[in-house]
Structure formats: structure tokens, C-alpha cells
XYZ file of C-alpha atoms in Angstrom:
438
model
C 152.915 74.426 43.105
C 150.718 71.945 41.837
C 147.452 71.234 43.885
C 145.028 68.007 43.751
C 141.719 67.827 42.478
C 139.570 67.320 45.911
C 136.421 66.943 44.418
C 137.302 63.615 42.973
C 138.920 62.450 45.940
C 135.952 63.566 47.629
C 133.461 61.449 45.637
C 135.345 58.446 46.423
C 133.856 57.946 49.845
C 130.697 60.692 50.043
C 127.210 59.814 49.706
C 125.898 60.347 46.110
C 124.470 63.469 46.119
C 121.261 64.336 43.759
C 120.903 67.911 42.161
C 118.519 67.923 39.532
C 118.809 71.090 37.334
C 115.373 71.101 36.619
C 113.416 74.391 36.985
C 110.227 74.884 38.536
C 107.619 77.312 39.212
C 104.560 77.287 41.698
C 101.905 76.665 39.189
C 103.318 73.556 37.632
C 100.177 71.580 37.083
C 102.824 68.301 37.622
C 103.786 69.668 40.478
C 100.403 70.395 42.089
C 99.685 73.611 44.610
C 101.903 74.817 47.071
C 99.751 75.114 50.467
C 102.548 76.089 52.512
C 105.977 76.496 52.739
C 109.217 77.092 54.714
C 112.246 79.010 53.127
C 115.494 79.306 54.677
C 117.836 81.860 52.958
C 121.098 82.891 53.274
C 121.532 86.854 54.096
C 123.393 89.271 51.384
C 126.168 90.374 50.216
C 128.398 91.345 53.132
C 132.200 93.005 54.265
C 134.725 90.111 55.765
C 134.188 89.065 58.899
C 137.931 89.212 59.213
C 140.506 89.544 56.857
C 144.238 87.882 57.062
C 146.826 89.713 58.610
C 148.679 90.561 55.356
C 145.692 91.455 53.553
C 146.030 94.755 51.656
C 142.772 95.628 52.438
C 142.492 94.753 56.145
C 141.459 97.978 56.738
C 137.994 99.105 57.615
C 138.905 102.679 55.774
C 137.969 99.941 52.560
C 134.916 97.998 54.392
C 132.637 101.777 55.967
C 129.609 98.917 56.933
C 132.105 97.484 59.514
C 133.446 93.856 59.424
C 130.476 91.191 58.521
C 127.997 93.623 57.810
C 125.444 93.662 55.377
C 126.072 95.706 52.224
C 123.625 98.007 50.051
C 124.349 95.136 47.432
C 123.287 93.049 50.477
C 119.839 94.596 50.788
C 118.994 94.982 47.681
C 119.573 91.441 46.902
C 117.237 90.287 49.808
C 114.802 92.885 48.563
C 114.636 91.103 44.970
C 114.961 87.629 47.297
C 111.274 89.085 48.603
C 109.843 89.879 45.602
C 110.452 86.618 44.251
C 109.041 85.180 47.070
C 105.709 87.470 46.547
C 105.763 85.888 42.698
C 105.906 82.624 44.442
C 104.027 82.484 47.189
C 100.674 85.305 46.116
C 98.490 82.290 46.102
C 98.999 81.800 49.881
C 99.501 85.617 51.395
C 97.518 88.507 51.302
C 99.165 91.806 50.178
C 98.224 92.672 53.812
C 100.627 91.793 56.808
C 99.469 89.345 59.213
C 100.955 87.212 61.703
C 98.135 84.740 60.925
C 99.419 83.904 57.882
C 103.762 84.586 58.348
C 106.227 83.717 60.546
C 109.824 85.172 60.222
C 112.735 83.920 62.439
C 116.110 84.849 61.863
C 119.853 84.371 63.853
C 120.935 87.058 66.234
C 123.411 88.507 63.681
C 123.044 92.079 62.234
C 123.766 90.856 58.869
C 120.986 88.511 59.188
C 117.932 90.436 60.579
C 118.774 93.246 58.144
C 118.576 90.292 55.709
C 115.347 89.415 56.870
C 113.818 92.931 57.093
C 114.915 93.324 53.171
C 113.573 90.735 52.017
C 109.961 91.448 54.286
C 110.301 95.111 52.787
C 109.947 93.249 48.609
C 107.046 90.938 50.402
C 105.201 92.942 51.438
C 104.809 96.822 50.017
C 102.776 98.719 52.323
C 99.388 98.692 51.392
C 95.599 100.668 52.439
C 96.053 100.659 56.217
C 99.205 100.170 56.876
C 100.839 102.677 55.240
C 101.661 104.939 57.942
C 104.274 107.148 56.067
C 103.815 109.218 52.294
C 107.373 108.762 52.269
C 108.332 105.818 53.625
C 107.094 102.826 50.865
C 108.095 100.061 54.031
C 106.357 98.728 57.373
C 107.870 97.488 60.318
C 107.418 93.491 60.368
C 108.492 91.836 63.791
C 111.514 89.220 63.154
C 111.914 86.641 65.941
C 115.960 85.479 67.393
C 117.051 84.453 70.346
C 121.009 84.551 71.398
C 123.158 82.053 69.011
C 124.667 80.756 72.227
C 120.754 78.795 72.848
C 120.055 78.735 69.363
C 120.111 74.647 68.148
C 117.701 75.324 65.458
C 118.801 78.658 62.850
C 122.166 79.510 64.758
C 123.440 76.054 65.488
C 125.056 77.461 68.112
C 123.831 75.922 71.388
C 126.153 73.756 72.819
C 126.195 70.189 72.050
C 129.327 67.849 73.456
C 127.890 64.603 71.982
C 128.377 66.431 68.651
C 131.611 67.947 69.303
C 132.353 64.327 70.181
C 131.125 62.983 67.473
C 132.427 65.595 64.854
C 135.946 64.411 66.406
C 135.453 60.720 65.329
C 134.945 61.662 61.462
C 137.726 63.735 61.311
C 139.701 60.482 62.098
C 138.512 58.590 59.652
C 140.768 57.022 57.609
C 138.837 58.251 54.630
C 138.638 61.928 56.053
C 142.247 61.559 56.827
C 143.089 61.154 53.736
C 140.872 64.056 52.245
C 142.749 66.396 54.597
C 145.808 65.160 53.705
C 144.827 65.783 50.041
C 144.866 69.417 51.162
C 148.088 70.226 52.998
C 150.047 71.863 49.823
C 147.113 74.280 50.136
C 147.241 74.775 53.776
C 150.911 75.297 53.484
C 150.750 78.131 50.713
C 147.941 79.627 52.670
C 149.936 80.045 55.781
C 153.168 81.267 53.745
C 151.123 83.920 52.517
C 148.517 84.970 54.380
C 150.267 85.438 57.487
C 148.335 83.063 59.832
C 148.816 79.303 60.416
C 146.318 77.802 58.264
C 145.518 74.198 59.787
C 141.814 73.458 58.668
C 139.022 74.479 56.512
C 137.087 76.544 58.292
C 140.049 78.820 58.348
C 140.404 77.605 54.343
C 136.382 78.777 54.272
C 137.460 82.514 56.181
C 140.042 83.207 53.582
C 138.287 82.201 50.299
C 135.335 84.437 51.543
C 137.571 87.336 51.582
C 139.056 86.805 48.397
C 135.360 86.747 46.862
C 134.075 89.118 48.250
C 136.889 91.332 47.175
C 136.541 90.406 43.975
C 133.129 91.053 43.761
C 134.640 94.931 45.181
C 136.520 94.983 42.503
C 139.755 95.341 43.922
C 142.919 93.838 42.801
C 143.540 90.250 44.540
C 147.696 89.834 45.651
C 149.346 87.723 42.627
C 150.140 85.057 45.424
C 146.805 84.419 44.923
C 146.474 83.326 40.927
C 147.569 79.472 41.520
C 144.697 79.040 44.136
C 141.342 81.688 43.083
C 139.400 80.853 42.841
C 139.864 76.948 42.562
C 141.379 74.421 44.075
C 140.764 76.864 47.129
C 137.094 77.238 46.382
C 136.198 73.464 46.065
C 138.405 73.254 49.104
C 136.244 75.391 51.284
C 132.991 73.963 49.935
C 133.953 70.632 51.787
C 133.120 71.942 55.516
C 129.622 72.078 55.315
C 129.854 68.459 54.175
C 132.518 67.780 57.063
C 130.313 69.197 59.293
C 127.380 67.360 58.428
C 129.437 63.938 57.157
C 127.666 61.253 59.920
C 124.157 60.083 60.491
C 124.901 61.609 63.989
C 126.322 64.808 62.789
C 123.017 65.523 60.202
C 120.901 64.761 63.603
C 122.568 66.812 65.924
C 123.274 69.858 63.782
C 120.347 70.092 61.276
C 118.234 67.992 62.656
C 116.194 70.684 64.913
C 115.810 72.616 61.992
C 114.235 70.309 59.680
C 112.296 69.005 62.698
C 110.854 72.467 63.005
C 109.791 72.569 59.807
C 108.115 69.650 59.164
C 106.087 69.780 62.752
C 104.549 73.006 60.692
C 103.460 70.291 57.794
C 102.121 67.807 60.628
C 100.239 70.685 62.760
C 98.325 71.391 58.908
C 97.869 68.143 58.205
C 96.564 66.993 61.570
C 99.199 64.504 61.763
C 99.049 62.594 64.813
C 102.409 61.606 65.086
C 103.332 64.844 66.197
C 101.587 66.406 69.792
C 102.821 69.600 70.313
C 103.180 71.199 73.708
C 101.755 74.600 73.392
C 98.473 74.501 72.172
C 97.728 78.151 71.522
C 101.157 78.219 69.466
C 100.274 75.469 67.849
C 96.461 77.237 66.740
C 98.467 79.555 65.198
C 101.090 77.791 63.089
C 97.664 75.905 61.813
C 96.522 79.226 60.151
C 100.018 80.476 59.233
C 101.128 78.928 55.360
C 104.833 80.384 54.987
C 107.702 80.163 57.397
C 111.017 82.155 56.513
C 114.160 81.619 58.193
C 117.312 84.358 57.918
C 120.312 81.976 58.176
C 124.043 81.444 56.940
C 126.124 79.465 54.219
C 126.727 77.109 57.009
C 122.693 76.995 57.367
C 122.159 76.023 54.089
C 124.722 74.382 53.455
C 124.531 71.733 56.204
C 120.391 71.360 55.359
C 121.342 70.431 52.220
C 124.270 68.164 52.781
C 121.812 66.602 55.811
C 119.348 65.705 53.033
C 122.099 64.254 50.639
C 121.688 66.921 48.301
C 125.012 69.386 48.368
C 126.656 69.470 45.214
C 129.674 71.108 47.060
C 129.181 74.444 46.326
C 128.731 77.025 48.544
C 125.596 78.744 48.976
C 126.023 82.008 47.061
C 124.173 85.127 48.807
C 120.227 85.568 49.230
C 120.251 82.091 48.234
C 117.358 79.722 49.687
C 116.136 76.164 50.126
C 112.527 76.164 50.007
C 110.866 72.903 51.440
C 107.364 72.985 50.148
C 104.069 71.030 51.048
C 102.052 70.692 47.802
C 98.470 68.961 46.872
C 97.574 67.421 44.010
C 94.765 64.858 43.460
C 93.418 64.758 47.189
C 97.073 63.645 48.184
C 100.169 65.842 49.401
C 103.542 65.653 48.537
C 106.737 67.699 49.596
C 109.086 69.114 47.228
C 112.681 70.716 48.210
C 113.259 73.403 45.573
C 116.954 75.304 45.371
C 116.745 79.169 44.556
C 120.602 80.415 43.991
C 119.730 83.771 41.893
C 117.172 86.271 41.363
C 117.751 85.789 37.779
C 117.545 81.952 37.187
C 114.765 79.663 37.348
C 115.108 77.691 40.632
C 116.010 73.978 40.885
C 114.101 71.422 41.838
C 115.668 69.009 44.165
C 114.988 65.434 44.817
C 116.395 63.403 47.747
C 118.049 59.746 47.307
C 114.844 56.751 47.881
C 112.384 58.986 46.648
C 111.124 61.070 43.483
C 110.644 65.086 42.344
C 106.939 65.506 44.339
C 107.850 63.000 47.435
C 104.819 61.687 48.794
C 104.324 63.030 52.116
C 104.701 59.937 54.337
C 107.525 58.791 52.483
C 109.244 61.964 52.802
C 108.374 62.022 56.812
C 110.153 58.452 56.905
C 113.342 59.186 54.833
C 114.334 61.933 56.865
C 113.026 60.038 60.496
C 116.696 58.839 60.823
C 118.115 62.645 61.345
C 115.381 64.191 63.055
C 116.197 64.444 67.281
C 113.480 63.668 69.396
C 114.916 65.408 72.424
C 117.825 67.455 70.798
C 119.132 68.611 74.832
C 118.729 65.072 76.007
C 120.859 63.500 72.570
C 123.548 66.430 73.316
C 124.459 66.077 77.029
C 123.419 62.526 77.777
C 125.318 62.398 81.376
C 123.171 65.430 82.136
C 120.128 65.361 83.838
C 119.519 68.072 85.941
C 118.688 71.754 84.288
C 118.525 75.039 85.550
C 115.476 76.081 84.374
C 116.341 80.370 84.250
C 119.282 79.793 80.965
C 118.163 76.029 80.152
C 121.863 75.215 79.822
C 123.091 71.823 82.225
C 124.237 72.042 85.639
C 127.775 69.854 85.819
C 127.279 66.224 87.469
C 130.139 66.847 89.608
C 129.288 70.474 90.799
C 126.009 69.230 91.884
C 126.929 66.236 93.271
C 129.600 68.768 95.040
C 126.615 71.281 96.047
C 124.433 68.647 97.740
C 127.076 67.473 99.709
C 128.188 70.577 101.011
C 124.603 71.785 102.375
C 124.479 68.042 104.257
C 127.601 68.459 105.731
C 126.838 72.255 107.087
C 123.561 70.825 108.124
C 125.396 68.339 110.041
C 127.917 70.859 111.222
C 125.402 73.185 112.752
C 123.219 70.388 114.304
C 126.484 68.907 116.234
C 127.344 72.094 117.482
C 123.690 72.860 118.566
C 123.677 69.505 120.624
C 127.355 69.844 121.962
C 126.234 73.760 123.175
C 122.848 72.006 124.560
C 124.984 69.436 126.851
C 127.449 72.573 128.143
C 124.989 74.680 129.225
C 124.311 75.167 132.934
C 121.195 73.423 135.067
C 121.149 76.463 137.032
C 122.380 80.345 136.337
C 122.045 80.880 140.018
C 122.169 79.521 143.258
C 119.864 80.488 146.282
C 121.985 81.367 149.604
C 120.339 80.832 152.842
C 119.281 83.927 154.860
C 121.410 84.901 157.654
C 119.575 83.801 161.800
C 118.295 87.185 163.501
């Protein structure tokens, strides 16, 4: 079976991704001083979320943690990430945890919640009054989350019909049709050997991820994988994040809320008048804070990088992180984007198109403005204008019309019945009889 070079095909219609392999440290004079930072990181090593039907390891006896759960390797990866963050932000954060300095958010998934806790264990070793046990060198630190179906910022799971329509349009573009056609041999091959119908890159991504995890566990892969693993399935799987944020509108609706949330932190820190917060009490707390951590998934990182035109078609590995940092140099403010994909390698400094490595704050804001939604919900649901305040989900316009119309009809029916019975009501309840004569 001969498979095509998908990377070259994609190059012909993709944006120019800039990935500068330049190491960077927080004390580099050329880059100035970090004064605030947003860190988005992927969870650590996990078990497969599911195996394909013909997988020889499609049994929980091989995965005692359960499907899609963090492993001990993953816990250590996140702990080491926390230790690395401590070194990087030691000048920003005190050794004693305080909510005034840091805020942690996670998607509502076991492996990301546990990854957040493991990284915090490395970031904040309990000291002094925060030592609550002589045996346990750990302290509980709050991790904030919301249900995935309501999370438009980090899990990107909140419903967005406009995004779905735009994604469908993108998949019908000639260049995307050609790209998908180049994967036909691979899809047919996977369908033949996995026992399931493989028709899209989402399933390719799931299969590649499963094979990758099995190799990390030193499980021998079936012989049929020799011609497709690690490539071309690895390269094909990596395309999923570029396709999910291919158009400007996809970028705006998928990764825009996360980028908006991060930049609002910087705007509050700098007193930028372009952002007026709704919650003044919360805004005052954010002004004090210096680091914001987001525990997410490979989709979170891949979509964010591609939205900034920085994705290099390589799946973000376990415990990798994207750092968007506010820096100060010579009295001016700048923003840098850094990619950390291993605790053993220095991070890479990235350069977004249209700016320099040390991007002036105002320039960065201007360059990212087109993919920042003003009102994400209104853009996602342009035909809905009535909201259910208890669930923050829209009522269907037709349902509202039927409800209002039905109420009016019932009211009119009751009024008509009342008038009818009023007319039928006798004028007298009895007739007075004349007394008999004596």
C-alpha cells in the first residue's frame, strides 16, 4: 500500500506557520522581564479513551486506571511541569500559595483535573503554616471548572451552531476536498484492519493516539501497522487541529474565547481602557494575580496555536504547554508566545506573523483582534434572542412563539367561556308566589 505525502499537499493551501526554534529563558535581557503569564497545558500521559474493535489490547486488564485516565507517568509529567513553572515564575510567585497571585482552571475531565492538581503539587510545596501533615508533602489548591457542555473557553464544548455551519463549509472547499482525497487510501486501510468504518480525521486521530499510547506502554503493535505507524497516520492525525481552525471564523469561534480571556488579564493589569469588566470585584482580584493556568487537551493547544498561525502540524505531546506572557522592557510592554513540549528541552520562542519575537503589546492586540469575539454567544446563535437565565442556553424561537401563542389562545378561550356563562346566567333565582286569600 502506497500512501501520499500529506504534509506537502497541505503546504500548498495553508497559511505560513512560523515556528522559531529559539530557546528562551525568563531572565533573558533581550526579552525583558515577565510581569504576568497565561499558561495553557495538555494533561499528562493517559490510557486510551477507547480502542478500535480489533485492537489486541481492547480490554481493561491492560489499562487498570480505566479508559482515558491519567497514568502514574502522566502524574509525574505534570509534577515536573509544575517544578519547571516554579523556576520560570519564581520571581512572580511567592513560595506560599495565595489566591491573590494565581488562578487555575481545568476542563471538567478527570485527567485534566488531576493534571492541574499534579502540576500545582510541583509548583507549591507546602511550607511553614501551610504544612498540615508531617507525612504528606502536598497541599490542596482550588481548581476551577464548569461542565463541558457549558464551557466555551477551555473545553470548547458549548454548543455553537454557527461554528458547525462554518466547519461544514470549510470541508467543502476545493483544497480541503483534495486534502481529504489524499487520505482515501489510509482511511480504507484503517477500515480494513481496525474493524470500524474510518471516514474522517477524528477517527484517524483516535486510532493514532491509541497506537502511540500502546507503544509508550511497550505493547507490540500488530504487523498491519508497520506500513502506517508512525507515519503517515501521525501526520494525517495532526491535520485535525488545522482543519478545526482553518478559517478566520472558525478561529474566532473555537479559540477566540480562550485568547480573549487571556488577553483580558493583561488589559486589566495594564489598565487598558479598551476593556471594561462586568464584575468589578473579580476585576480587582485579577489585577493582583500574576499567573493563570489552564489545564486542557491536545485539541486546546493545537487549536490555539493554529489560530495564531503557529501550528507546525505536530500533535502537542503530553504535558506540553503554550505560554503567552506579558513582559516589560525599557518601560514598554511586550507579549511573547512560547512553546514548551518537554521538561528536558528548553522552550521554543514563537513568532506570530506580522510581528517580532518580542511583540509590542498594542501590535499583538491589533493582530489578534479579528479572531476575538465581542459576544461569542450572540455570534454562535445569531437567530436566537431570548435566553433561559437558569441554564444560559437559548430557547428555540419557534418554541417561544408556540408558547406565547398557546398562552394567548388559552386566555381568549377562558374569557369567551366566562362571557358565555354570564349570558346564560338567569336573572332571578326564584319567583315570589302570591299569598292565598283568606
